[in-house]
Coordinates of C-alpha atoms in Angstrom, one line a residue:
X1 CA 81.8 -129.7 60.0
X2 CA 84.6 -127.3 61.0
X3 CA 87.0 -128.2 64.2
X4 CA 85.5 -125.8 66.1
X5 CA 82.0 -128.0 65.7
X6 CA 83.3 -131.3 65.8
X7 CA 85.7 -130.3 68.9
X8 CA 81.5 -129.0 70.1
X9 CA 80.6 -132.3 69.1
X10 CA 82.7 -134.3 71.4
X11 CA 81.8 -133.0 74.5
X12 CA 78.3 -133.1 73.9
X13 CA 79.1 -136.9 73.1
X14 CA 81.0 -136.9 76.2
X15 CA 79.1 -135.2 78.5
X16 CA 75.3 -137.0 77.7
X17 CA 77.3 -140.3 78.2
X18 CA 78.4 -138.9 81.4
X19 CA 74.4 -138.1 82.3
X20 CA 73.5 -141.7 81.3
X21 CA 72.3 -144.1 83.9
X22 CA 75.4 -145.6 85.8
X23 CA 77.5 -148.8 85.2
X24 CA 80.2 -151.0 84.8
X25 CA 82.4 -153.1 82.3
X26 CA 84.6 -156.0 82.0
X27 CA 87.8 -157.3 79.7
X28 CA 86.9 -160.4 79.4
X29 CA 89.3 -163.1 77.8
X30 CA 88.0 -165.3 75.8
X31 CA 86.6 -165.2 72.0
X32 CA 82.9 -162.9 72.2
X33 CA 81.5 -165.7 69.7
X34 CA 81.7 -168.0 72.9
X35 CA 80.4 -165.4 75.4
X36 CA 77.5 -164.6 73.7
X37 CA 76.5 -168.3 74.2
X38 CA 76.4 -167.6 78.2
X39 CA 75.5 -164.3 79.0
X40 CA 73.0 -163.6 80.4
X41 CA 70.1 -160.6 79.5
X42 CA 71.1 -157.8 81.8
X43 CA 74.9 -158.3 79.7
X44 CA 76.0 -157.4 76.0
X45 CA 78.9 -157.7 74.2
X46 CA 80.8 -154.0 74.6
X47 CA 83.4 -154.5 72.0
X48 CA 85.6 -157.5 70.1
X49 CA 89.6 -155.8 70.7
X50 CA 90.7 -159.7 69.7
X51 CA 90.6 -163.1 68.8
X52 CA 90.4 -164.1 73.2
X53 CA 89.5 -160.0 74.3
X54 CA 86.0 -159.1 74.4
X55 CA 84.8 -156.4 76.8
X56 CA 81.7 -156.5 77.9
X57 CA 79.1 -154.4 79.7
X58 CA 76.0 -153.9 81.4
X59 CA 74.8 -153.3 85.4
X60 CA 77.4 -153.5 87.4
X61 CA 75.9 -156.2 90.3
X62 CA 74.8 -158.5 87.5
X63 CA 78.5 -158.2 85.7
X64 CA 80.4 -159.0 89.4
X65 CA 77.2 -162.0 89.5
X66 CA 78.6 -163.3 86.1
X67 CA 82.2 -163.0 86.9
X68 CA 82.3 -165.0 90.0
X69 CA 81.3 -167.7 87.9
X70 CA 84.1 -169.4 85.4
X71 CA 85.4 -166.7 84.2
X72 CA 86.6 -165.1 87.5
X73 CA 90.3 -165.8 86.4
X74 CA 89.8 -164.5 83.2
X75 CA 88.8 -160.6 83.2
X76 CA 89.7 -157.3 84.4
X77 CA 87.1 -155.3 85.3
X78 CA 87.6 -152.2 83.8
X79 CA 88.5 -148.6 86.1
X80 CA 84.4 -146.9 83.9
X81 CA 81.4 -145.8 85.9
X82 CA 79.4 -146.4 82.7
X83 CA 78.5 -150.1 80.4
X84 CA 79.6 -148.2 77.2
X85 CA 79.0 -149.1 74.0
X86 CA 76.2 -150.7 75.7
X87 CA 72.0 -150.3 75.8
X88 CA 72.3 -148.5 79.1
X89 CA 73.9 -145.5 76.6
X90 CA 70.7 -145.5 74.8
X91 CA 69.5 -141.8 76.5
X92 CA 72.4 -140.9 75.2
X93 CA 72.1 -141.9 72.0
X94 CA 68.3 -140.2 71.4
X95 CA 70.1 -137.1 72.3
X96 CA 72.9 -136.9 70.4
X97 CA 71.1 -138.2 67.1
X98 CA 68.8 -134.9 67.4
X99 CA 71.9 -132.7 67.5
X100 CA 73.7 -134.5 65.0
X101 CA 70.5 -134.1 62.8
X102 CA 71.6 -130.5 62.6
X103 CA 74.5 -130.7 61.9
X104 CA 75.9 -130.5 57.3
X105 CA 77.9 -134.1 56.7
X106 CA 80.6 -135.3 54.4
X107 CA 82.0 -137.7 52.4
X108 CA 85.5 -137.3 54.0
X109 CA 87.2 -136.2 50.7
X110 CA 88.9 -139.1 49.6
X111 CA 89.6 -140.8 52.6
X112 CA 89.0 -143.8 53.7
X113 CA 87.2 -144.3 56.3
X114 CA 87.1 -147.8 58.6
X115 CA 83.9 -147.9 60.8
X116 CA 84.3 -149.7 64.3
X117 CA 80.8 -149.6 64.0
X118 CA 80.3 -152.4 61.2
X119 CA 84.5 -153.5 61.7
X120 CA 84.2 -152.4 57.5
X121 CA 85.3 -149.3 54.7
X122 CA 82.2 -146.6 54.9
X123 CA 81.9 -143.0 53.4
X124 CA 77.5 -142.3 52.6
X125 CA 76.7 -143.8 56.5
X126 CA 78.9 -142.0 57.5
X127 CA 76.1 -139.3 56.6
X128 CA 73.6 -139.9 58.7
X129 CA 73.1 -138.4 62.6
X130 CA 72.0 -142.4 63.2
X131 CA 75.2 -143.4 62.2
X132 CA 76.9 -141.9 65.4
X133 CA 73.3 -142.5 68.0
X134 CA 74.7 -146.7 66.7
X135 CA 78.2 -145.7 67.7
X136 CA 77.3 -144.9 71.3
X137 CA 74.9 -148.0 72.0
X138 CA 76.7 -150.7 69.9
X139 CA 79.7 -152.4 70.3
X140 CA 83.4 -151.8 68.7
X141 CA 84.4 -154.6 66.3
X142 CA 88.1 -153.5 67.1
X143 CA 88.5 -157.2 66.0
X144 CA 87.3 -156.4 62.5
X145 CA 88.2 -152.7 61.5
X146 CA 91.9 -154.0 61.8
X147 CA 91.5 -157.1 59.5
X148 CA 89.6 -155.0 57.4
X149 CA 93.2 -152.8 56.9
X150 CA 95.1 -156.0 57.0
X151 CA 93.4 -156.8 53.6
X152 CA 93.7 -153.3 51.6
X153 CA 95.0 -153.3 48.2
X154 CA 97.8 -151.8 47.9
X155 CA 98.4 -153.2 51.0
X156 CA 98.8 -150.9 54.6
X157 CA 102.8 -150.1 55.5
X158 CA 101.9 -147.5 58.3
X159 CA 99.6 -147.5 61.5
X160 CA 99.2 -144.1 63.0
X161 CA 97.7 -144.2 66.8
X162 CA 95.9 -140.3 67.9
X163 CA 96.0 -140.9 71.2
X164 CA 97.5 -140.7 75.4
X165 CA 98.8 -143.8 74.8
X166 CA 99.5 -146.5 72.5
X167 CA 97.0 -148.9 74.3
X168 CA 95.4 -149.3 70.5
X169 CA 98.5 -150.3 68.6
X170 CA 99.4 -153.5 71.5
X171 CA 95.0 -154.5 70.6
X172 CA 96.4 -153.9 66.7
X173 CA 99.5 -156.2 67.2
X174 CA 98.5 -158.9 68.9
X175 CA 95.5 -158.7 65.4
X176 CA 98.4 -158.5 62.9
X177 CA 101.3 -160.6 64.1
X178 CA 104.3 -160.9 62.6
X179 CA 102.7 -158.7 59.6
X180 CA 105.6 -156.3 58.7
X181 CA 104.7 -153.0 59.4
X182 CA 105.6 -149.7 60.5
X183 CA 103.9 -148.9 64.0
X184 CA 103.3 -144.7 65.1
X185 CA 102.0 -143.5 68.2
X186 CA 101.7 -140.2 68.3
X187 CA 102.0 -139.9 72.0
X188 CA 106.0 -140.8 71.2
X189 CA 106.1 -137.6 69.3
X190 CA 106.2 -135.7 73.0
X191 CA 109.9 -136.8 73.6
X192 CA 111.8 -136.0 70.5
X193 CA 111.0 -139.5 69.1
X194 CA 111.1 -140.6 65.3
X195 CA 107.7 -140.0 64.6
X196 CA 107.3 -136.5 65.6
X197 CA 108.1 -135.2 62.0
X198 CA 104.5 -136.4 61.7
X199 CA 102.4 -134.3 64.4
X200 CA 102.2 -130.5 64.4
X201 CA 101.5 -129.0 68.3
X202 CA 99.6 -126.7 68.7
X203 CA 98.5 -125.5 72.2
X204 CA 95.8 -125.8 74.8
X205 CA 94.4 -123.1 75.7
X206 CA 93.4 -123.8 79.5
X207 CA 93.6 -123.2 82.7
X208 CA 94.4 -124.9 86.1
X209 CA 91.8 -127.5 87.1
X210 CA 89.9 -125.7 89.3
X211 CA 88.3 -126.5 91.7
X212 CA 84.2 -127.0 91.4
X213 CA 82.4 -125.3 94.3
X214 CA 80.3 -127.2 96.2
X215 CA 82.5 -130.3 95.5
X216 CA 85.1 -130.9 97.8
X217 CA 85.1 -134.3 100.2
X218 CA 86.6 -134.6 102.7
X219 CA 88.1 -138.5 103.2
X220 CA 86.9 -140.3 105.6
X221 CA 89.8 -141.1 108.6
X222 CA 90.2 -142.7 111.8
X223 CA 89.4 -142.1 115.4
X224 CA 92.4 -142.0 116.4
X225 CA 93.7 -139.0 114.6
X226 CA 93.7 -135.9 116.1
X227 CA 95.4 -132.6 114.0
X228 CA 93.5 -131.4 111.5
X229 CA 93.3 -132.7 107.7
X230 CA 95.7 -130.7 105.6
X231 CA 94.6 -130.1 101.4
X232 CA 96.4 -133.2 100.6
X233 CA 93.6 -135.3 103.1
X234 CA 90.5 -133.5 100.0
X235 CA 89.4 -135.6 96.7
X236 CA 89.0 -132.8 94.3
X237 CA 86.0 -132.5 91.0
X238 CA 87.9 -130.6 88.8
X239 CA 86.3 -128.3 86.1
X240 CA 87.9 -126.5 83.2
X241 CA 88.3 -123.3 82.9
X242 CA 88.6 -121.8 79.1
X243 CA 91.2 -118.9 79.0
X244 CA 91.5 -116.3 75.9
X245 CA 93.5 -118.0 73.2
X246 CA 96.4 -116.4 72.2
X247 CA 97.7 -115.6 68.2
X248 CA 100.8 -118.0 66.9
X249 CA 103.7 -115.9 66.7
X250 CA 107.2 -116.4 65.3
X251 CA 108.8 -117.2 69.6
X252 CA 106.1 -120.0 70.6
X253 CA 107.1 -122.5 72.9
X254 CA 104.2 -125.6 72.8
X255 CA 102.2 -125.3 76.4
X256 CA 100.9 -128.7 77.5
X257 CA 99.8 -129.9 74.1
X258 CA 97.2 -131.9 72.1
X259 CA 98.6 -133.9 68.8
X260 CA 97.2 -134.1 65.9
X261 CA 98.3 -135.3 62.8
X262 CA 99.7 -134.0 59.7
X263 CA 99.2 -136.7 57.5
X264 CA 96.0 -138.0 57.8

């Protein structure tokens, strides 16, 4: 598919999930197999990120009740407003599958793709709209996917993370343990570190976030507060304003950037 279609689908997927029923998630530092025997009906495993790092999801009251027990010192609540990769995303999955059914999906042109839905190499299955729907409601098998990558022949020599930080790299390193790999984090290219040679920078044609009308909410003040609140005491919900794309010229200077792999 084209880059424009991919971006449109990514934005649609995010919007549909944000419109789904609210919920919560927590990272629990025990194996998924153990949690499966203990979880109440309202909660599900949303991700297997390591041998002893599992994410669970569901309604917030059910999460809080469950975690107050034996796991009260073995979990971290995640700063999210929804139960991603759980049945609570069903409405988003249905709508996204309808849109994906309208997209012509092709093979990866020789690229081996390891799915975090199955934890295995996938090809033909990626061309099904149902696959991308299931990915929204089914758990992320990150542990299985990394183990599959490490078992490939010829052996993997470099792991590259494309994203704003190194979260996935840290999780993958704990799975790989002492295996001799080169770890590359795309975000480091912004600071001129060695991985910069692998990436090119593309300016984003987005302007400064603007307040969304009707969503300016004053923060609560104490009864003793006498002075009028300033702008720093307001919470804003923002939206991006899309600007006209400028042509790239010889004197191009990178603006706020998105990193794209040049050697996928």
